[in-house]
Each structure stands twice: as C-alpha cells, then as structure tokens.
Short mmCIF file of C-alpha atoms and ligand atoms in Angstrom, two decimals:
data_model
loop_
_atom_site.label_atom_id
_atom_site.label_comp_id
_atom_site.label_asym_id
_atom_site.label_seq_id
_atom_site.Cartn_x
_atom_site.Cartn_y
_atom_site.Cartn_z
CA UNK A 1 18.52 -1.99 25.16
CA UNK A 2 16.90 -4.58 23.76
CA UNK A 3 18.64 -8.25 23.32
CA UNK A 4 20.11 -9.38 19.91
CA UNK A 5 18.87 -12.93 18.60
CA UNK A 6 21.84 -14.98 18.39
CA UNK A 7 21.78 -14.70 14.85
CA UNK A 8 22.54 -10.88 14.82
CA UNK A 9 24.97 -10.92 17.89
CA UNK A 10 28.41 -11.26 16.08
CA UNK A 11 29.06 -8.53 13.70
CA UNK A 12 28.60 -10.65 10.58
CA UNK A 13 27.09 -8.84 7.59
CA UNK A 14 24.17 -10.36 7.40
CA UNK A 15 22.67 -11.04 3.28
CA UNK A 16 19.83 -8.73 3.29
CA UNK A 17 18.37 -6.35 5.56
CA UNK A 18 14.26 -5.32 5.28
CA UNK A 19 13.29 -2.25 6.45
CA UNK A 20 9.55 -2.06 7.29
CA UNK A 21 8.04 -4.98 7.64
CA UNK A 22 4.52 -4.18 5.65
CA UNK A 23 2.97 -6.18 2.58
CA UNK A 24 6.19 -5.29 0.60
CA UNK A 25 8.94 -6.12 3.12
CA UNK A 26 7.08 -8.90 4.13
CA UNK A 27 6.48 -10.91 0.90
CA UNK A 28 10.05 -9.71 -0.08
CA UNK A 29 11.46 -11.66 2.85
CA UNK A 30 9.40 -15.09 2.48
CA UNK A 31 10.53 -15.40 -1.22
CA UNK A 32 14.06 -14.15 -0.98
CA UNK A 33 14.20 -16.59 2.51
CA UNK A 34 12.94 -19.50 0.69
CA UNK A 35 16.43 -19.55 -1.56
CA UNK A 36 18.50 -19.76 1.71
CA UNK A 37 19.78 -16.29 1.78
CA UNK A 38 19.93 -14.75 5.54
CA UNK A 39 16.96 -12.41 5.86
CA UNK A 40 16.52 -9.76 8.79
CA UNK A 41 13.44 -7.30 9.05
CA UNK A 42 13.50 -4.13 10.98
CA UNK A 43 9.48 -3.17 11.56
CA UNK A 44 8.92 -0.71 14.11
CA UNK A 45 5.41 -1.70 15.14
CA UNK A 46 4.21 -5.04 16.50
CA UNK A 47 1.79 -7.63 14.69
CA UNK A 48 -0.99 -8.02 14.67
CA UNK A 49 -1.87 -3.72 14.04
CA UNK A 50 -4.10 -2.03 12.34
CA UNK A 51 -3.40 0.26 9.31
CA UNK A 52 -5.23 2.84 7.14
CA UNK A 53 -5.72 0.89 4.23
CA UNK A 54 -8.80 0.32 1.70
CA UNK A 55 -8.00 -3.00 2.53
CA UNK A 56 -9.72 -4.22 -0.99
CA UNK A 57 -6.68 -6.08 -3.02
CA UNK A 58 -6.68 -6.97 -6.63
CA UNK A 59 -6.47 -11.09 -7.97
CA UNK A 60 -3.60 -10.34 -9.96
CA UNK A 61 -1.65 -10.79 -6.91
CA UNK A 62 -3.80 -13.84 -5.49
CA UNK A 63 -1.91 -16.80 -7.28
CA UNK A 64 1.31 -15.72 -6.21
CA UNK A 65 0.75 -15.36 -2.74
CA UNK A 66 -0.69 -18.68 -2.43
CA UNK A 67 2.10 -19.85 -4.16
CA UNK A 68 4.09 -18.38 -0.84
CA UNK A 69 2.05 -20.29 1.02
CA UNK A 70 -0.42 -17.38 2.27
CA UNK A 71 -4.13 -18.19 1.16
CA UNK A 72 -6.13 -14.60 1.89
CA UNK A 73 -9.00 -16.88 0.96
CA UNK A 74 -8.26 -19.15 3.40
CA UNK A 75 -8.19 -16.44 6.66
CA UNK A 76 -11.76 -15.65 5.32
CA UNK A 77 -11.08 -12.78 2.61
CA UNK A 78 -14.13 -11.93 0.91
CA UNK A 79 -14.36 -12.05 -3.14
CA UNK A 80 -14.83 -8.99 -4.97
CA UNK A 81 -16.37 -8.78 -8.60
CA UNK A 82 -18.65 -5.72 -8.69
CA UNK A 83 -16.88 -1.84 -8.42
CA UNK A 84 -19.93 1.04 -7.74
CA UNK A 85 -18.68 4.29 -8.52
CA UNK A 86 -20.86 7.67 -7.13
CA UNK A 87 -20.46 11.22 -7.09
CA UNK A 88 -21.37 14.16 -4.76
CA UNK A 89 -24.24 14.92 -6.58
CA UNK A 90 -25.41 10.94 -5.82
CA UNK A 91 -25.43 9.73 -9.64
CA UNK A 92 -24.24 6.09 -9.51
CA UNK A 93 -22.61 3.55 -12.08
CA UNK A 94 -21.61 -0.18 -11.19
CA UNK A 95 -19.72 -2.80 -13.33
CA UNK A 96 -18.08 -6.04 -12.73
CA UNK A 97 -14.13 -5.89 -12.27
CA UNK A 98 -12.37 -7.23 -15.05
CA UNK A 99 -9.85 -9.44 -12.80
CA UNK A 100 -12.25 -8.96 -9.16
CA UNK A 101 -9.94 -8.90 -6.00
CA UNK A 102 -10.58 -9.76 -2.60
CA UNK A 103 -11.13 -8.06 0.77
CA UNK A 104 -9.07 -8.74 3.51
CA UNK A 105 -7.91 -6.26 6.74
CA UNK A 106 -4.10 -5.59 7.12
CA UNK A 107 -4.26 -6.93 10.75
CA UNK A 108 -5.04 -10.18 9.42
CA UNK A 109 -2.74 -10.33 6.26
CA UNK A 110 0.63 -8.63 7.32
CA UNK A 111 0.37 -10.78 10.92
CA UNK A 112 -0.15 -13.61 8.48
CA UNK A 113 2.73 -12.59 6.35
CA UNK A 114 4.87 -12.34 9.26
CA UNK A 115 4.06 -15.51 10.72
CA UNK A 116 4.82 -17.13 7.61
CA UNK A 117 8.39 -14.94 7.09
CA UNK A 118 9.77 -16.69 10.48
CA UNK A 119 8.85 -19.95 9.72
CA UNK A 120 10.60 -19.61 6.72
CA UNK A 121 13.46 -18.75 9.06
CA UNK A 122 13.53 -14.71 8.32
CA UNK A 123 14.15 -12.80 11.65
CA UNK A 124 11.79 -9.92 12.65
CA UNK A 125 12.75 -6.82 15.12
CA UNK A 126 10.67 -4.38 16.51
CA UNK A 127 12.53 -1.05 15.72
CA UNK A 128 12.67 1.72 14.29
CA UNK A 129 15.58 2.46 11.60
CA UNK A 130 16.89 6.05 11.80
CA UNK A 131 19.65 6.00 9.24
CA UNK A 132 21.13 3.52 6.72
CA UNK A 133 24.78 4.36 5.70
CA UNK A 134 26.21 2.94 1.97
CA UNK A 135 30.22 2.27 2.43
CA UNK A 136 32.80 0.23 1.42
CA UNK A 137 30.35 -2.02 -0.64
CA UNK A 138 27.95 -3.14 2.19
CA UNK A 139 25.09 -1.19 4.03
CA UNK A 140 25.42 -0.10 7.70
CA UNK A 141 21.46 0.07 9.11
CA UNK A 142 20.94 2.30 12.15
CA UNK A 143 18.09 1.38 14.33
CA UNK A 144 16.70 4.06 17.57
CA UNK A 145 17.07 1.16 20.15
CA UNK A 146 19.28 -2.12 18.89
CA UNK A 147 22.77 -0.39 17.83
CA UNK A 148 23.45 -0.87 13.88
CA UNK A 149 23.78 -4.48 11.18
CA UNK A 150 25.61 -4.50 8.64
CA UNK A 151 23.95 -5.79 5.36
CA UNK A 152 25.19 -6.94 1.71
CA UNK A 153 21.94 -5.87 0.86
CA UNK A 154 19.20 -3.35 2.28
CA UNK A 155 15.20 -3.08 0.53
CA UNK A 156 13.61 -0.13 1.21
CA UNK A 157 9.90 -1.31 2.08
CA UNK A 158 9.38 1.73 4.89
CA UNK A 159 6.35 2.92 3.66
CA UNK A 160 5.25 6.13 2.26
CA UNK A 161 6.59 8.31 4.30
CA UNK A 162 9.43 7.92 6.94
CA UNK A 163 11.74 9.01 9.39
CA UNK A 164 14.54 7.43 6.89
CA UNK A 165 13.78 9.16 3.86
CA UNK A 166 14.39 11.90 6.34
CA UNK A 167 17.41 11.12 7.31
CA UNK A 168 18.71 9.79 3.19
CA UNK A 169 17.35 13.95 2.15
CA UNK A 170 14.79 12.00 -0.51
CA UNK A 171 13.67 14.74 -2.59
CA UNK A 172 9.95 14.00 -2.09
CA UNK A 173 10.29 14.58 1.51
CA UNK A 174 10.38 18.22 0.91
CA UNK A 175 6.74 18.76 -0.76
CA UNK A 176 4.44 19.62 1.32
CA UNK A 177 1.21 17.36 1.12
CA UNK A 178 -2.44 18.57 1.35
CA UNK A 179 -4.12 15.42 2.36
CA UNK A 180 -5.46 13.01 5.25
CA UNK A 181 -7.21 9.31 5.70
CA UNK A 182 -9.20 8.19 7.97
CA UNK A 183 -10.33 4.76 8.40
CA UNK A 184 -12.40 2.85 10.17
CA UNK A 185 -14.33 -1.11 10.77
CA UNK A 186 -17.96 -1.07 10.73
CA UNK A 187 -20.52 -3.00 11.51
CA UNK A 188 -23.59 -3.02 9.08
CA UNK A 189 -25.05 -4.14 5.83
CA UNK A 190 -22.84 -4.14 3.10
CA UNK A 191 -22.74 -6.87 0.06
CA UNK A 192 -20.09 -8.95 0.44
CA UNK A 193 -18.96 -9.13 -3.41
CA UNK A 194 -18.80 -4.76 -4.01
CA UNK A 195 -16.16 -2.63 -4.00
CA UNK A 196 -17.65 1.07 -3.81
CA UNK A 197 -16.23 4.08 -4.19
CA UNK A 198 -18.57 7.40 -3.10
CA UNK A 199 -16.86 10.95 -4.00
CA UNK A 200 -17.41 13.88 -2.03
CA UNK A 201 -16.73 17.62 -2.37
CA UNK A 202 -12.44 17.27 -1.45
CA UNK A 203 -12.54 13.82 -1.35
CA UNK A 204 -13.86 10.04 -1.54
CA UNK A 205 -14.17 7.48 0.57
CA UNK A 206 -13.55 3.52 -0.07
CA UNK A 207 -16.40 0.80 1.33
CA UNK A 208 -15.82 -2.75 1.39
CA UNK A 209 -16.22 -5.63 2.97
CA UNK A 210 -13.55 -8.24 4.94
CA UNK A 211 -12.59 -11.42 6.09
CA UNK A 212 -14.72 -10.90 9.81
CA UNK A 213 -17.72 -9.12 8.16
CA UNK A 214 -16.59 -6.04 9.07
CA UNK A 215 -17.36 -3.26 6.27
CA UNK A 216 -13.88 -1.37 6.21
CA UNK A 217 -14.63 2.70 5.24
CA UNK A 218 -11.59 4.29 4.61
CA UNK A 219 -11.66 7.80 2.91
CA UNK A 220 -9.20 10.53 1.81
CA UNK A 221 -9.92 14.16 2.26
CA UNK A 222 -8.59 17.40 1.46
CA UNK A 223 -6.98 18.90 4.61
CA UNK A 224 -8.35 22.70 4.01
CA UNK A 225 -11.96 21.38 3.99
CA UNK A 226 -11.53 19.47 6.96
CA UNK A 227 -9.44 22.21 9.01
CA UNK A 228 -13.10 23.91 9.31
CA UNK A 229 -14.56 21.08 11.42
CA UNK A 230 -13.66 20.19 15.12
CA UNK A 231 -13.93 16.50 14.63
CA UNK A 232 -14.41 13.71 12.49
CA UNK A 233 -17.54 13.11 13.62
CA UNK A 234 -18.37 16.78 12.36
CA UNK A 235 -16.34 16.55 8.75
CA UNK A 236 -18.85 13.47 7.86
CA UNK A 237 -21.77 14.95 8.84
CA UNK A 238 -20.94 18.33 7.31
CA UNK A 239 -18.83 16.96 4.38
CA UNK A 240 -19.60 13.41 3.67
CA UNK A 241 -23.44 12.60 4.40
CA UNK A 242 -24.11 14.92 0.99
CA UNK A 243 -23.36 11.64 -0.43
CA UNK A 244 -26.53 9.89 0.39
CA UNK A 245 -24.95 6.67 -0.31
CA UNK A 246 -22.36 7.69 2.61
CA UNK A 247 -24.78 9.02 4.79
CA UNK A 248 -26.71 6.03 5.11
CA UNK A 249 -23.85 3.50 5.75
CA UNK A 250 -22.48 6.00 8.05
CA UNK A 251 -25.94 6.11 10.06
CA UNK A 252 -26.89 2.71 10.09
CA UNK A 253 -23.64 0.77 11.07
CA UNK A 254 -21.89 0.52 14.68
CA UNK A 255 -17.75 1.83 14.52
CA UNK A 256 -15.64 -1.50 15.65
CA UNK A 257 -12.95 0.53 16.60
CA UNK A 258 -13.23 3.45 19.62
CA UNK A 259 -11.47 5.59 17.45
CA UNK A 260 -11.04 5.75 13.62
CA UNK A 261 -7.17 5.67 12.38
CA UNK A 262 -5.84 8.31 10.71
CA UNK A 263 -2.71 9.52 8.66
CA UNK A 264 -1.53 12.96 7.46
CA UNK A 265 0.64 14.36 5.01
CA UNK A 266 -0.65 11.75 2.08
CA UNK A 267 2.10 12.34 -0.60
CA UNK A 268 2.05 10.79 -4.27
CA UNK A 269 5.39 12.93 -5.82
CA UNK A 270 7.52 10.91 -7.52
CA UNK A 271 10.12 9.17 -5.78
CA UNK A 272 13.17 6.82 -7.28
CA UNK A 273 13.24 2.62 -7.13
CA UNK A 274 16.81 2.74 -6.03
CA UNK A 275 18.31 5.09 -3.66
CA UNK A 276 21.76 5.60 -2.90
CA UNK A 277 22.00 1.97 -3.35
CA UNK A 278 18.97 0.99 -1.56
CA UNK A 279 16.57 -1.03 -3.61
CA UNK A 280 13.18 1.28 -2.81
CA UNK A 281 10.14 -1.96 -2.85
CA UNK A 282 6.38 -0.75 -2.22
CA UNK A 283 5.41 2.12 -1.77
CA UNK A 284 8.72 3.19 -0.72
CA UNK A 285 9.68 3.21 -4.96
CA UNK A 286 6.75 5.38 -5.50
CA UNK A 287 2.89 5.59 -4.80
CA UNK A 288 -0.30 5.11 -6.85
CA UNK A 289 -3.46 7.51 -5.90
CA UNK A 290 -5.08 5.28 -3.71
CA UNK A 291 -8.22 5.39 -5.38
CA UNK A 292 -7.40 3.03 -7.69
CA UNK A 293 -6.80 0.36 -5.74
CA UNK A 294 -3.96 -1.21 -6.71
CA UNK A 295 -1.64 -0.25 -4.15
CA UNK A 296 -1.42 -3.23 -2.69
CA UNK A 297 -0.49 -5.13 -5.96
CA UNK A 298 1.80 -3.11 -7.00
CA UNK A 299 3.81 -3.41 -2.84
CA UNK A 300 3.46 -7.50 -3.48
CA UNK A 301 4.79 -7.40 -7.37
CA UNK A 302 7.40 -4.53 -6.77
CA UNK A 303 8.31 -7.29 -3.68
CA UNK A 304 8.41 -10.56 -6.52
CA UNK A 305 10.66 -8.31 -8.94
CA UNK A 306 12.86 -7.15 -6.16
CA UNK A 307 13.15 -10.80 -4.77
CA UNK A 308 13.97 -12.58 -8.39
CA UNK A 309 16.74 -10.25 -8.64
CA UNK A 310 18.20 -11.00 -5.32
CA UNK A 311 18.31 -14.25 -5.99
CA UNK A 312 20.24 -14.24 -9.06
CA UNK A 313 22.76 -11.81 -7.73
CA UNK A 314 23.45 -14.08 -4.89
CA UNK A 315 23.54 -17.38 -7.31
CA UNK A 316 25.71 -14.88 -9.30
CA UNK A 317 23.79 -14.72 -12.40
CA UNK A 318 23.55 -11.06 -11.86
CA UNK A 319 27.41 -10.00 -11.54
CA UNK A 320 27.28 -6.60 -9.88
CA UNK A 321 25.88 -4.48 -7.54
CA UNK A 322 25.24 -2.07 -10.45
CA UNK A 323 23.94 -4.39 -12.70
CA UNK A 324 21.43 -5.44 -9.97
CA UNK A 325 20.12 -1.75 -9.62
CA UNK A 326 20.02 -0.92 -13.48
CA UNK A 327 17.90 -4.25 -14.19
CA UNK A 328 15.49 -3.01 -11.14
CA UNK A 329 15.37 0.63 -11.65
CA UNK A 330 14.38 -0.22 -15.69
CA UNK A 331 12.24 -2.96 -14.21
CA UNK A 332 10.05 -0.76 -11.83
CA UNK A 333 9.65 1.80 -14.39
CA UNK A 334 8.28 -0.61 -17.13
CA UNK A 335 6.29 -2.32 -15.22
CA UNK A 336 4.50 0.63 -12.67
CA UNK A 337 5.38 4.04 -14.42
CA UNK A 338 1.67 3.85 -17.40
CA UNK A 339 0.01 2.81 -13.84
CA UNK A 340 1.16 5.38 -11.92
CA UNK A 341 0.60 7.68 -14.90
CA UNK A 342 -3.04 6.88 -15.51
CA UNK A 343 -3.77 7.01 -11.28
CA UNK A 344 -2.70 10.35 -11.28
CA UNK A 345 -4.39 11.48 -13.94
CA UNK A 346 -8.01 10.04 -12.88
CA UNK A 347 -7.95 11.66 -8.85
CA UNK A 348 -7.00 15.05 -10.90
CA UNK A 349 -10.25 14.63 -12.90
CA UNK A 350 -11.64 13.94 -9.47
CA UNK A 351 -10.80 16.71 -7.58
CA UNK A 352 -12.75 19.01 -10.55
CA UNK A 353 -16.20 18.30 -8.90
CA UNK A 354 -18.17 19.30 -12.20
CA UNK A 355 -16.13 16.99 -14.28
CA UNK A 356 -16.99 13.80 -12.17
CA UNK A 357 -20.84 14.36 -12.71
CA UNK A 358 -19.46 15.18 -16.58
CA UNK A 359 -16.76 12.17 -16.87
CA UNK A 360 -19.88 9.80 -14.71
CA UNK A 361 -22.48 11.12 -17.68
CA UNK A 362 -20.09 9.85 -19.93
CA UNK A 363 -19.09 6.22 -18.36
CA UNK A 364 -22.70 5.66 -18.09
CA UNK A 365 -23.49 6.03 -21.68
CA UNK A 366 -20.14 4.04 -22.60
CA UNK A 367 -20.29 0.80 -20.15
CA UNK A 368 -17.29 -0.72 -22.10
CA UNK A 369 -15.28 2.63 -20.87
CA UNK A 370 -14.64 2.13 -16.89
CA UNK A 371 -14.05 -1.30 -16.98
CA UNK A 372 -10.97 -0.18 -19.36
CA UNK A 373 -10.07 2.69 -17.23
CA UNK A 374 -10.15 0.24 -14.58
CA UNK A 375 -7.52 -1.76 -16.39
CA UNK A 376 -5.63 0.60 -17.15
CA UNK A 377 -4.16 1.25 -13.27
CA UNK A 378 -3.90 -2.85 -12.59
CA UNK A 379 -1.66 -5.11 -13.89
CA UNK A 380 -1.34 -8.53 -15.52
CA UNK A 381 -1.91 -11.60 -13.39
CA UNK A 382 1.17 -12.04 -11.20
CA UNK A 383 3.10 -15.22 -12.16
CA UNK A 384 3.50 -18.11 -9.40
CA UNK A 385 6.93 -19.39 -7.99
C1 FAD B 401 -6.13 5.80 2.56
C2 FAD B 401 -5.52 4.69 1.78
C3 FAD B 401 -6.31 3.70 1.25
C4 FAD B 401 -5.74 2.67 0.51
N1 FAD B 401 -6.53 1.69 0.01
C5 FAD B 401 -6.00 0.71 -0.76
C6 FAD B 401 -6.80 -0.32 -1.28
O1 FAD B 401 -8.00 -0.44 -1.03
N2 FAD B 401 -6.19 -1.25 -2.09
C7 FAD B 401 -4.88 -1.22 -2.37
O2 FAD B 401 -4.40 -2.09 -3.11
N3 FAD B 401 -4.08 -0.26 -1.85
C8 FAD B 401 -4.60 0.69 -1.04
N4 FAD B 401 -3.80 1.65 -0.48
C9 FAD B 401 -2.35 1.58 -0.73
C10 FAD B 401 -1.69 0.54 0.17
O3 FAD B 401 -2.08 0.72 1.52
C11 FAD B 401 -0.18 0.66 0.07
O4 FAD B 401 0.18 0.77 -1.28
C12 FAD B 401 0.51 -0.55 0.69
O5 FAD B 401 0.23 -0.62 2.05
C13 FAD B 401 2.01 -0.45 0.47
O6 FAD B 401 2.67 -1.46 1.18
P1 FAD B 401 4.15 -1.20 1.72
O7 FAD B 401 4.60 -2.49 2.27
O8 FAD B 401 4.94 -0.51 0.69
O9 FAD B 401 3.97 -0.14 2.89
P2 FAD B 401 3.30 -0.33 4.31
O10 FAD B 401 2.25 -1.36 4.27
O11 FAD B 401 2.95 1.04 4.77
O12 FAD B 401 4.48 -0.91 5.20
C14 FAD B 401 5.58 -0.14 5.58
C15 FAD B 401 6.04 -0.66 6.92
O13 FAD B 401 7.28 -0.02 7.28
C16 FAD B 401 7.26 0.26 8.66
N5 FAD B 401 8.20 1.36 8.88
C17 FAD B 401 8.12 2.64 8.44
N6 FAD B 401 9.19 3.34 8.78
C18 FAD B 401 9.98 2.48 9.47
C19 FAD B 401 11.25 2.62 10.09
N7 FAD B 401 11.90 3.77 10.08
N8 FAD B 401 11.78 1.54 10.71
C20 FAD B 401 11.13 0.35 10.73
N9 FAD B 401 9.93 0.17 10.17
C21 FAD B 401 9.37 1.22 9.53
C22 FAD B 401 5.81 0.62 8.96
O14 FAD B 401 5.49 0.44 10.33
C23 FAD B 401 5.07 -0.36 8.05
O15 FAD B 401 4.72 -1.54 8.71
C24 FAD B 401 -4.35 2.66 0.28
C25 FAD B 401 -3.54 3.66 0.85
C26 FAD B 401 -4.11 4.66 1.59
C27 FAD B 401 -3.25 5.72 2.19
#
C-alpha cells in the first residue's frame, strides 16, 4: 500500500479533494490553493502522459492561465488564427478565427499544470478513486490502493467517462455510445498558424500543429464503419484517404508515436454540474462535440467558476453548502448550456454527409457565416485573477 504524505496521515478532513487531475482538476487546484485552502488531487495516471486530445485550445482561456502563472506560449505553443474546414467530397473553405487559440500537446500542459499545482503547495496522488460517499456534511473519497480522505469539499474533474460515475449510478453512464478517437504526433509539413478540420464518411479528423513541431491528427469515427477494418492502418486507407487533404498528410509524414492512442465509448448525453453534492468541473459537468474545439475552454473556465465559489464559501461569503451548489449549478448552465446546444447541433448536420457539401456550398457563398458559427460554440475572453 502505498505511503501517505504527512499531510494526509491523520484523519483530518482535509478542505477540498480533486478527483482527476486533468486541465480541469488541475487549474481548479492552483487557483483554489493560491487562497490558502488545503488542496489534495487524486489522478490515477502519472505526468508527464499522453492523451487523445485535438490539442488546439482557444485564447479566451490564454490570459487567465498566465495569470496562474502557466504561459502555453512560453513551453513553445504555437498561435492559431486560420480554421480550414473540408468535406468528403474535398470542397474546402478557410477563415481566420475570430479570437485564434493556440496549439499545445497535453503532455506538455497538464505536466506543466501539475508542476505548478505543488508548488503552490496542492498535493498530488497517483490513484484511482472508486467511490466517493456524501454523509454527515463532509465527503468520504475511496481510492483502489491508499484507503479513503475525508473532504469538506470534493470537484468532480474525472473526465468523461469513469469508473466513479460508475460507482455514483450517473444516468449518462447507461447510454450506450457509438464512437472512437484515435490520435496520433506526426512528423511533416503542416503551417504552423491552421487549425483544419477534414470530414470523412462517419467521421472527421482534427490537424494541427504544437509546441515541438509535431502536427497532432486526432480524429473521431463512427464505430460501425470502423468494425469492418482489421486495423487502423486499414480504416485510413479505406475510410479516410477519400479525403485527399487526409490522404496526403497521412502519406507524407512519419507517426512519433509506435502506436496511435485511442478511446472508446465517446459519450456527449447530458450529464448534471452537481452530483449528489459533488461539484461536476470539466468535462465531468457535461461535454461539448469535440469538433468544436472548445473543450478545453470550457474544462479551464468551468475550473475558474468552480474555484471563485470555493473561495467565498470558505471566506464565508457564500453561507451554505446549498447555496454553493445552486449559484454553480445556475452558473454552469448560463454560461455552457447555448454552447453545448449549438455543438450538438453542428456534428448532427455533420453526420448527414449530403448536407456538409450543402451547409459548405452555403458558408462559401456567406464568408461572414462560419466565423459566427464559430462563435457561437466559444466563449467570451476569460477574465484574469
Ligand atoms: C477526440 C477528442 C479531441 C478533442 N480535441 C479538442 C481540441 O482540439 N480542443 C479542445 O478544446 N478540446 C478538445 N477535446 C476536449 C478536451 O479534450 C476535453 O474537454 C478536456 O480534456 C476536458 O478536461 P477535463 O480536465 O475535464 O478531463 P481530462 O483532461 O480527461 O482529465 C480527467 C482526468 O481524470 C483522471 N481520472 C479519471 N478517472 C479517475 C479516477 N477514478 N480516479 C483518479 N483520476 C481519474 C484521468 O486520468 C484524467 O487525467 C477533444 C476531446 C476528444 C475526445
């Protein structure tokens, strides 16, 4: 069994307990540690890792992580101001991004994050939570190898799909999900400044560019059309290289990694931003179609809300427990519910292959439109501490 740090070895309650220790349970920990509230995080993997991620993040979010003291620009991210959009009949549209973003891989940001979260002086576990138990006012958080802690407070930043919304019967759990990612690090000629996004019959894949040069491909695919290929390897060539655009990235760059990542069971049903007292942060509260690219922004500003309200319960300007979860639960939905709204609404259009070479016809002849749409599934610059 692994050794408590001396902070968790009496049987204290400790302030606030993190569970997952991605962007959102990350940045949630450096700004609620930076008011002197006692901060542990329960992540089951080990920094630095890779993830399967798009790994393209929007600006809105860029002044207030700086303002945590984590510069993406600074580790090398790349800037991002032009989005290409194609479909699997090849007909292409670009624009400029109305607010741009940056590219930067999640082996590089979250090990940043992390370093930064125990400097602050937030503790960090390796292990996996299998249960978290509301009684008696405080939380009781069951982990597979360390025993349980006892928390005043427990965030929800697991991720979007775990082994504890297992356990806490989360309604969302039970829908069965049709889709898989698979990403992976090239090396090849890409422009450093796009963001492209090439459609293919059951899916679309993501290409962009971060902080080591590296062109990060990361696509989402319907798991009926690729049950009838062995391999990935297979899938792209049968599936993907009818996107020329796809094709020749695909056959003119090197993989980094021996083998490309993957995920199944992709899920976007609705889920709730507090759960049986848990305050849900990320993706955890509910996630946007990934296409959209603002899943990312929406983990770090879920994390900022989450955080401000912490703090003023613990200064006591927020008097109750259920106070605290009726400001965030009306906060979440005002800010992310249009977002998640429009997201949805654009994969459907999509997955309706004759539409996208309709709906592309259409954005062509209207420039002003997709920079809108765009707009439409971001949000507003995030505001510094
Ligand atoms: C294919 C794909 C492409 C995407 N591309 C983009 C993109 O280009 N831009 C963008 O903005 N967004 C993108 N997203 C969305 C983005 O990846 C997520 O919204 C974001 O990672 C959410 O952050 P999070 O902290 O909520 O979750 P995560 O980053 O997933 O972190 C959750 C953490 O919890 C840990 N964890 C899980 N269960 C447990 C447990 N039981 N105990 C302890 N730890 C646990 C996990 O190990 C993980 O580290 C994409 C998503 C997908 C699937």
């Amino acid at each position: 069994m692994p050794q408590k740090s001396s902070l968790l070895n009496n049987d204290n309650c400790i302030d606030v307990i993190i569970v997952g220790g991605g962007l959102a349970g990350l940045v949630s920990a450096i700004h609620i540690s930076k008011h002197g509230i006692e901060v542990l995080v329960i992540e089951k993997n080990s920094y630095p890792k890779h993830k399967v991620c798009g790994e393209y993040i929007s600006n809105e979010v860029l002044p207030y992580l700086q303002s945590l003291g984590v510069d993406p620009l600074k580790l090398g991210a790349k800037k991002i101001n032009r989005f290409m959009l194609s479909t699997p009949k090849n007909k292409v549209i670009e624009t400029k991004l109305p607010l741009g973003g940056f590219g930067i891989s999640r082996f590089t940001l979250d090990n940043t994050l992390a370093k930064k979260a125990k400097d602050n002086g937030v503790t960090i576990i390796q292990d996996t939570v299998t249960d978290i138990k509301y009684l008696n006012d405080e939380f009781r958080v069951v982990t597979k190898n360390s025993g349980s802690y006892r928390a005043k407070i427990t965030i929800g930043a697991h991720g979007k799909r775990s082994v504890v919304d297992v356990a806490l019967n989360r309604n969302f759990i039970k829908n069965k999900s049709s889709f898989l990612a698979v990403k992976s690090h090239l090396k090849g000629d890409f422009p450093d400044d796009l963001v492209a996004l090439h459609n293919f019959r059951g899916g679309y894949c993501g290409l962009s560019k971060v902080e080591n040069n590296h062109i990060n491909a990361c696509y989402i695919a319907d798991f009926k059309s690729f049950q009838k290929f062995k391999n990935i390897q297979d899938f792209q060539k049968g599936v993907l290289y009818k996107n020329t655009f796809l094709k020749t990235i695909f056959e003119n760059s090197e993989p980094v990694f021996s083998k490309s990542l993957t995920i199944s069971q992709l899920s976007f049903s609705s889920k709730e931003p507090v759960e049986q007292h848990i305050l849900m942060c990320g993706d955890s509260a509910g996630m946007i179609h990934p296409l959209s690219g603002n899943g990312m922004s929406m983990a770090i500003r879920s994390a900022q809300m989450i955080s401000q309200l912490i703090i003023s319960y613990f200064t006591g300007t927020i008097k109750s427990r259920m106070i605290l979860e009726k400001m965030y639960e009306q906060a979440w939905n005002k800010e992310f519910q249009k977002r998640l709204k429009m997201g949805h609404i654009i994969a459907s259009l999509f997955k309706m292959n004759h539409f996208s070479e309709w709906m592309l016809f259409g954005l062509k002849n209207f420039p002003g439109l997709l920079p809108k749409i765009i707009k439409q599934t971001h949000g507003k610059p995030l505001i510094p501490i």
